[in-house]
Amino acid sequence: MEVTNVTEYQAIAKAKLPKMAYDYYASGAEDQWTLEENRNAFSRILFRPRILIDVSKIDMTTTILGFKISMPIMVAPTAFQKMAHPDGEYATARATSAAGTIMTLSSWATSSVEEVASTGPGIRFFQLYVYKDRNVVAQLVRRAERAGFKAIALTVDTPILGRREADIKNRFTLPPFLTLKNFEGLNLGKMDEANDSGLASYVAGQIDRTLSWKDVQWLQTITTMPILVKGVITAEDTRLAIQAGAAGIIVSNHGARQLDYVPATISALEEVVKAAQGRVPVFLDGGVRRGTDVFKALALGAAGIFIGRPVVFSLAAEGEAGVRKVLQMLRDEFELTMALSGCTSLKEITRDHIVTEWDAPKARPAPRL
């Protein structure tokens, strides 16, 4: 059966993967309310398309931190990709590079920064978890920089792992043939079996709960790479992130895997954008499955979006070809949405192109021809 949209890959992945692997990728925290809400919130934002505009040429290109990319659709960091497909992060790196966009490699990748760099040219960011041993962090950041990575996406919403009940039931642990490749030489590459989630125990043992804003400043002393703060969902933290020297903000609730009952990222986006006041770019991650979702995020002020689960599900289904297809489908749908909304470039996408449930009814200016 031909796959005609991004969501269809999830069922294919579910049929192909061992239950422990699928559940790890698919599940959210606790009641999974935010997991559903990340998707549902998009469906409550409607379009106000403009017509009779020449849309024969559409330009989706954009510049992110000085790097020109083909579209504002990028790849979010997702852990353990070789658990989805033997080619893992190699396949994702090649597919993302072929699409002319940015891949973010997870700290907990099953391929190292050097291995991913060896797949060929491409603009890549590195997602960082801060370990208790800061020498490990400094070493990892230096390795990413040496391997040609262009930015750090610092995950700030995980001092402790969220309660993911599927992982507890499954006693989740990394399959024996896989390791956290970036930590292999540091004796931190293996995850032990535990009475609940092996990953939760690993995080409790290794990840630094004392992480604070001063560490964002410390990171800037050990690298010249710009730092994106990933996991901001409030105006207050947006202002603090900018004060701490962040080069950008990723509005993220960790794919609804950390604190349940936080708003959908698309619902939190505008608050963050307004607080940023254009000082740094704001990105969105979470719940994007359609080109229409991409347009809605940009209309609310995002500079671009990141996709996570669609990558691992398509990777599980079809390897590199699956990831390529997901990126192509989203691109095609986004281009179509732009055309049907009357926008020929990203700068033409405005807040007036959408209506949200929190909009006050307002008198709109009379159009002038």
Coordinates of C-alpha atoms in Angstrom, one line a residue:
M1 CA 0.0 0.0 0.0
E2 CA 1.4 3.4 -1.0
V3 CA 2.2 5.7 1.9
T4 CA 0.5 9.1 1.2
N5 CA 1.1 11.0 4.4
V6 CA 3.5 11.1 7.3
T7 CA 1.2 9.6 9.9
E8 CA 0.8 6.3 8.0
Y9 CA 4.4 5.4 8.8
Q10 CA 3.5 4.9 12.5
A11 CA 1.3 1.8 11.9
I12 CA 4.0 0.3 9.6
A13 CA 6.6 0.9 12.3
K14 CA 4.4 -0.6 14.9
A15 CA 4.0 -3.8 12.9
K16 CA 7.7 -4.1 12.2
L17 CA 9.3 -3.2 15.5
P18 CA 9.6 -5.3 18.7
K19 CA 7.1 -4.0 21.2
M20 CA 9.8 -2.6 23.5
A21 CA 11.3 -0.5 20.7
Y22 CA 8.0 0.8 19.3
D23 CA 6.7 1.7 22.7
Y24 CA 9.9 3.6 23.5
Y25 CA 9.5 5.8 20.4
A26 CA 5.7 6.1 20.5
S27 CA 4.8 6.7 24.2
G28 CA 4.5 9.9 26.3
A29 CA 4.6 10.6 30.0
E30 CA 1.9 9.3 32.4
D31 CA -1.6 9.9 31.1
Q32 CA -0.2 11.0 27.7
W33 CA -2.6 13.9 27.7
T34 CA 0.1 16.2 26.3
L35 CA 1.1 13.6 23.7
E36 CA -2.4 13.8 22.2
E37 CA -2.7 17.5 22.7
N38 CA 0.5 18.2 20.8
R39 CA -1.4 16.9 17.7
N40 CA -4.9 18.1 18.6
A41 CA -4.0 21.7 19.2
F42 CA -2.9 22.1 15.6
S43 CA -6.4 21.0 14.5
R44 CA -8.0 23.9 16.4
I45 CA -6.0 26.5 14.4
L46 CA -7.7 27.5 11.1
F47 CA -6.6 29.2 8.0
R48 CA -7.6 32.6 6.5
P49 CA -6.3 32.1 3.0
R50 CA -5.7 35.0 0.6
I51 CA -6.7 34.4 -3.0
L52 CA -5.9 35.7 -6.5
I53 CA -2.2 36.1 -5.7
D54 CA 0.3 34.9 -8.3
V55 CA 1.7 31.7 -6.7
S56 CA 3.5 30.3 -9.8
K57 CA 6.9 30.6 -8.0
I58 CA 7.2 29.6 -4.3
D59 CA 10.4 30.0 -2.3
M60 CA 10.6 27.9 0.8
T61 CA 14.3 28.5 1.5
T62 CA 15.4 30.1 4.8
T63 CA 18.5 30.9 6.8
I64 CA 19.0 29.3 10.2
L65 CA 21.9 30.7 12.4
G66 CA 23.5 31.8 9.1
F67 CA 23.1 28.5 7.3
K68 CA 20.9 28.5 4.2
I69 CA 18.5 25.5 4.0
S70 CA 15.9 24.4 1.5
M71 CA 12.9 24.6 3.8
P72 CA 12.0 25.4 7.5
I73 CA 11.6 21.7 8.3
M74 CA 14.4 20.1 10.2
V75 CA 15.2 16.9 12.0
A76 CA 14.9 16.8 15.8
P77 CA 17.2 14.7 18.0
T78 CA 15.8 11.2 18.6
A79 CA 17.8 8.6 20.6
F80 CA 18.7 5.0 19.6
Q81 CA 18.0 5.2 15.9
K82 CA 19.6 1.8 15.2
M83 CA 16.9 0.3 17.3
A84 CA 14.5 1.4 14.5
H85 CA 16.7 0.3 11.6
P86 CA 20.3 -1.1 11.2
D87 CA 21.5 2.0 9.3
G88 CA 20.2 4.2 12.1
E89 CA 21.6 7.7 12.3
Y90 CA 23.6 7.2 9.1
A91 CA 20.4 6.8 7.1
T92 CA 18.9 9.9 8.8
A93 CA 22.0 11.9 8.1
R94 CA 22.1 11.0 4.4
A95 CA 18.3 11.6 4.0
T96 CA 18.4 15.0 5.8
S97 CA 21.4 16.2 3.8
A98 CA 19.8 15.1 0.5
A99 CA 16.8 17.2 1.5
G100 CA 19.0 20.2 2.0
T101 CA 18.1 20.7 5.7
I102 CA 19.5 20.3 9.2
M103 CA 19.8 17.2 11.3
T104 CA 20.1 17.3 15.1
L105 CA 22.0 14.3 16.4
S106 CA 21.1 13.0 19.9
S107 CA 23.6 12.7 22.7
W108 CA 22.2 9.2 23.0
A109 CA 22.7 8.2 19.4
T110 CA 23.7 4.7 18.4
S111 CA 26.2 6.3 16.0
S112 CA 29.0 8.7 17.1
V113 CA 29.4 12.3 16.0
E114 CA 32.4 11.2 13.9
E115 CA 30.4 8.4 12.2
V116 CA 27.6 10.7 11.4
A117 CA 30.1 13.3 10.0
S118 CA 31.6 10.5 7.8
T119 CA 28.3 10.1 5.9
G120 CA 29.3 13.3 3.9
P121 CA 28.5 17.0 3.9
G122 CA 25.5 18.4 5.7
I123 CA 24.5 21.0 8.3
R124 CA 24.2 19.2 11.6
F125 CA 23.4 20.3 15.2
F126 CA 24.3 18.3 18.3
Q127 CA 21.8 17.8 21.1
L128 CA 23.5 17.8 24.5
Y129 CA 22.6 16.2 27.8
V130 CA 24.7 17.5 30.6
Y131 CA 26.3 14.7 32.6
K132 CA 27.4 15.0 36.2
D133 CA 31.0 14.6 35.0
R134 CA 31.7 17.9 33.2
N135 CA 34.8 16.6 31.6
V136 CA 32.6 14.1 29.7
V137 CA 30.5 17.1 28.5
A138 CA 33.5 19.2 27.5
Q139 CA 35.0 16.3 25.6
L140 CA 31.8 15.6 23.8
V141 CA 31.2 19.2 22.8
R142 CA 34.8 19.4 21.5
R143 CA 34.3 16.2 19.5
A144 CA 31.1 17.5 18.0
E145 CA 32.8 20.8 17.1
R146 CA 35.7 19.0 15.5
A147 CA 33.4 16.7 13.5
G148 CA 31.9 19.9 11.9
F149 CA 28.7 20.2 13.9
K150 CA 27.4 23.8 13.8
A151 CA 25.3 24.3 16.9
I152 CA 24.4 22.8 20.3
A153 CA 20.8 22.1 21.2
L154 CA 20.9 22.0 25.0
T155 CA 18.1 19.9 26.4
V156 CA 16.9 21.7 29.6
D157 CA 13.7 19.8 30.5
T158 CA 15.2 16.6 31.7
P159 CA 16.9 16.9 35.1
I160 CA 15.1 13.6 35.7
L161 CA 13.5 11.3 33.1
G162 CA 9.7 11.6 32.8
R163 CA 7.5 8.7 33.9
R164 CA 6.9 6.7 30.7
E165 CA 4.8 3.8 31.9
A166 CA 5.2 1.7 28.7
D167 CA 9.0 1.7 29.3
I168 CA 8.4 0.7 33.0
K169 CA 6.1 -2.2 32.0
N170 CA 8.6 -3.3 29.3
R171 CA 11.6 -2.9 31.5
F172 CA 13.1 -0.9 28.7
T173 CA 16.8 -1.3 28.0
L174 CA 18.9 -0.8 24.9
P175 CA 19.2 -4.1 22.9
P176 CA 22.6 -5.8 23.7
F177 CA 24.0 -5.2 20.2
L178 CA 23.7 -1.4 20.6
T179 CA 25.6 1.1 22.6
L180 CA 25.4 4.9 23.2
K181 CA 28.2 5.4 20.7
N182 CA 29.3 8.9 21.9
F183 CA 30.0 7.5 25.3
E184 CA 31.5 4.1 24.4
G185 CA 35.1 5.0 25.3
L186 CA 34.0 6.6 28.6
N187 CA 32.4 3.5 30.0
L188 CA 29.1 5.3 29.9
G189 CA 27.9 3.6 26.7
K190 CA 25.9 0.7 28.3
M191 CA 22.6 0.8 30.0
D192 CA 21.9 -1.7 32.7
E193 CA 18.7 -3.6 33.1
A194 CA 16.6 -2.2 36.0
N195 CA 13.4 -3.0 37.9
D196 CA 11.6 -0.2 36.0
S197 CA 13.0 1.6 32.9
G198 CA 16.7 1.0 32.3
L199 CA 16.9 4.5 30.7
A200 CA 15.3 6.2 33.8
S201 CA 17.9 4.5 36.0
Y202 CA 20.7 5.6 33.6
V203 CA 19.5 9.2 33.7
A204 CA 19.2 9.1 37.5
G205 CA 22.8 7.9 37.7
Q206 CA 24.5 10.1 35.1
I207 CA 22.5 13.2 34.2
D208 CA 23.1 16.4 36.3
R209 CA 20.0 17.5 38.2
T210 CA 21.8 20.7 39.4
L211 CA 21.8 22.1 35.8
S212 CA 21.0 25.8 35.9
W213 CA 21.3 29.0 33.9
K214 CA 24.9 29.4 34.9
D215 CA 25.7 26.2 33.0
V216 CA 24.3 27.7 29.8
Q217 CA 26.9 30.5 30.3
W218 CA 29.6 27.9 31.2
L219 CA 28.9 26.1 27.9
Q220 CA 29.7 29.3 26.0
T221 CA 33.1 29.3 27.6
I222 CA 34.0 25.9 26.2
T223 CA 32.7 26.2 22.6
T224 CA 32.2 28.7 19.8
M225 CA 29.1 26.9 18.6
P226 CA 25.9 28.8 19.1
I227 CA 23.6 27.3 21.8
L228 CA 19.9 26.7 21.3
V229 CA 18.0 26.1 24.5
K230 CA 15.6 23.2 23.9
G231 CA 12.6 22.8 26.2
V232 CA 11.4 26.3 26.8
I233 CA 7.6 26.8 27.0
T234 CA 7.1 30.1 29.0
A235 CA 7.8 33.8 28.5
E236 CA 9.8 33.9 31.8
D237 CA 12.3 31.2 30.7
T238 CA 12.5 32.8 27.2
R239 CA 13.8 36.1 28.8
L240 CA 16.2 34.2 31.0
A241 CA 17.5 32.1 28.1
I242 CA 18.2 35.3 26.1
Q243 CA 19.9 36.9 29.2
A244 CA 22.1 33.7 29.5
G245 CA 23.3 34.1 25.9
A246 CA 21.2 31.6 24.0
A247 CA 21.4 32.0 20.2
G248 CA 17.9 30.5 19.8
I249 CA 15.1 28.8 21.5
I250 CA 13.3 25.5 20.7
V251 CA 9.8 25.4 22.1
S252 CA 9.6 21.8 23.1
N253 CA 7.9 19.6 25.7
H254 CA 10.2 16.7 24.8
G255 CA 7.6 15.0 22.6
A256 CA 5.3 15.0 25.6
R257 CA 7.7 12.6 27.4
Q258 CA 8.6 14.6 30.4
L259 CA 5.9 16.6 32.3
D260 CA 2.4 15.6 31.3
Y261 CA -0.3 18.4 31.2
V262 CA 2.0 21.0 29.9
P263 CA 0.4 22.7 26.9
A264 CA 1.0 21.6 23.3
T265 CA 4.0 23.3 21.9
I266 CA 1.9 25.0 19.2
S267 CA -0.2 26.5 22.0
A268 CA 2.9 27.8 23.9
L269 CA 4.7 29.1 20.8
E270 CA 3.2 32.6 20.6
E271 CA 3.9 33.4 24.2
V272 CA 7.6 32.5 23.7
V273 CA 7.8 34.4 20.4
K274 CA 6.4 37.6 22.0
A275 CA 8.8 37.3 24.9
A276 CA 11.8 36.9 22.5
Q277 CA 10.8 40.1 20.7
G278 CA 12.8 39.1 17.7
R279 CA 16.1 39.0 19.6
V280 CA 16.7 35.3 18.8
P281 CA 15.0 32.9 16.5
V282 CA 12.3 30.6 18.0
F283 CA 11.7 27.1 16.7
L284 CA 9.0 24.6 17.4
D285 CA 9.2 20.9 18.0
G286 CA 6.4 18.5 18.8
G287 CA 3.3 17.2 17.0
V288 CA 4.1 18.3 13.4
R289 CA 2.8 15.7 10.9
R290 CA 1.5 17.9 8.0
G291 CA 2.7 20.8 5.9
T292 CA -0.3 22.7 7.3
D293 CA 1.2 22.3 10.8
V294 CA 4.5 23.8 9.5
F295 CA 2.6 26.8 8.1
K296 CA 0.7 27.3 11.3
A297 CA 3.9 27.3 13.4
L298 CA 5.5 29.9 11.0
A299 CA 2.3 32.1 11.1
L300 CA 2.7 32.1 14.9
G301 CA 6.2 33.3 14.7
A302 CA 8.4 30.2 14.5
A303 CA 11.6 30.5 12.3
G304 CA 11.3 26.7 11.6
I305 CA 10.2 23.4 13.0
F306 CA 11.7 20.1 14.0
I307 CA 10.3 16.6 13.5
G308 CA 11.1 13.7 15.7
R309 CA 8.8 10.6 15.7
P310 CA 8.0 10.8 11.9
V311 CA 11.8 10.3 11.4
V312 CA 12.1 7.1 13.5
F313 CA 8.8 5.6 12.3
S314 CA 9.7 6.2 8.6
L315 CA 13.2 4.9 9.4
A316 CA 11.8 1.7 10.9
A317 CA 9.5 1.3 7.9
E318 CA 11.8 2.0 5.0
G319 CA 15.3 3.1 6.2
E320 CA 16.9 6.0 4.5
A321 CA 14.2 6.0 1.7
G322 CA 11.5 6.4 4.4
V323 CA 13.1 9.4 6.0
R324 CA 13.6 11.0 2.5
K325 CA 10.0 10.4 1.8
V326 CA 8.8 12.0 5.0
L327 CA 10.9 15.1 4.4
Q328 CA 9.6 15.3 0.8
M329 CA 5.9 14.8 1.7
L330 CA 6.1 17.6 4.4
R331 CA 7.9 19.8 1.9
D332 CA 5.3 19.2 -0.8
E333 CA 2.4 19.7 1.6
F334 CA 4.0 22.9 3.0
E335 CA 4.4 24.3 -0.5
L336 CA 0.8 23.5 -1.3
T337 CA -0.4 25.2 1.9
M338 CA 1.7 28.3 1.0
A339 CA 0.2 28.4 -2.5
L340 CA -3.4 28.0 -1.3
S341 CA -2.9 30.6 1.4
G342 CA -1.5 33.1 -1.1
C343 CA 2.2 33.1 0.1
T344 CA 5.2 32.9 -2.2
S345 CA 7.9 33.2 0.4
L346 CA 8.3 32.6 4.2
K347 CA 8.3 36.3 5.0
E348 CA 4.8 36.5 3.5
I349 CA 3.4 34.1 6.0
T350 CA 1.7 36.3 8.7
R351 CA -0.4 36.0 11.8
D352 CA -3.4 37.1 9.7
H353 CA -3.2 33.9 7.7
I354 CA -4.5 31.9 10.7
V355 CA -7.1 32.2 13.4
T356 CA -6.7 30.6 16.8
E357 CA -9.2 29.9 19.6
W358 CA -7.4 32.5 21.8
D359 CA -7.9 35.3 19.2
A360 CA -10.3 38.1 20.1
P361 CA -12.7 38.9 17.3
K362 CA -11.3 42.1 15.8
A363 CA -12.3 44.5 13.1
R364 CA -9.9 44.0 10.2
P365 CA -8.7 46.8 7.9
A366 CA -10.5 47.1 4.6
P367 CA -8.3 45.7 1.8
R368 CA -7.0 48.1 -0.8
L369 CA -6.3 46.9 -4.3

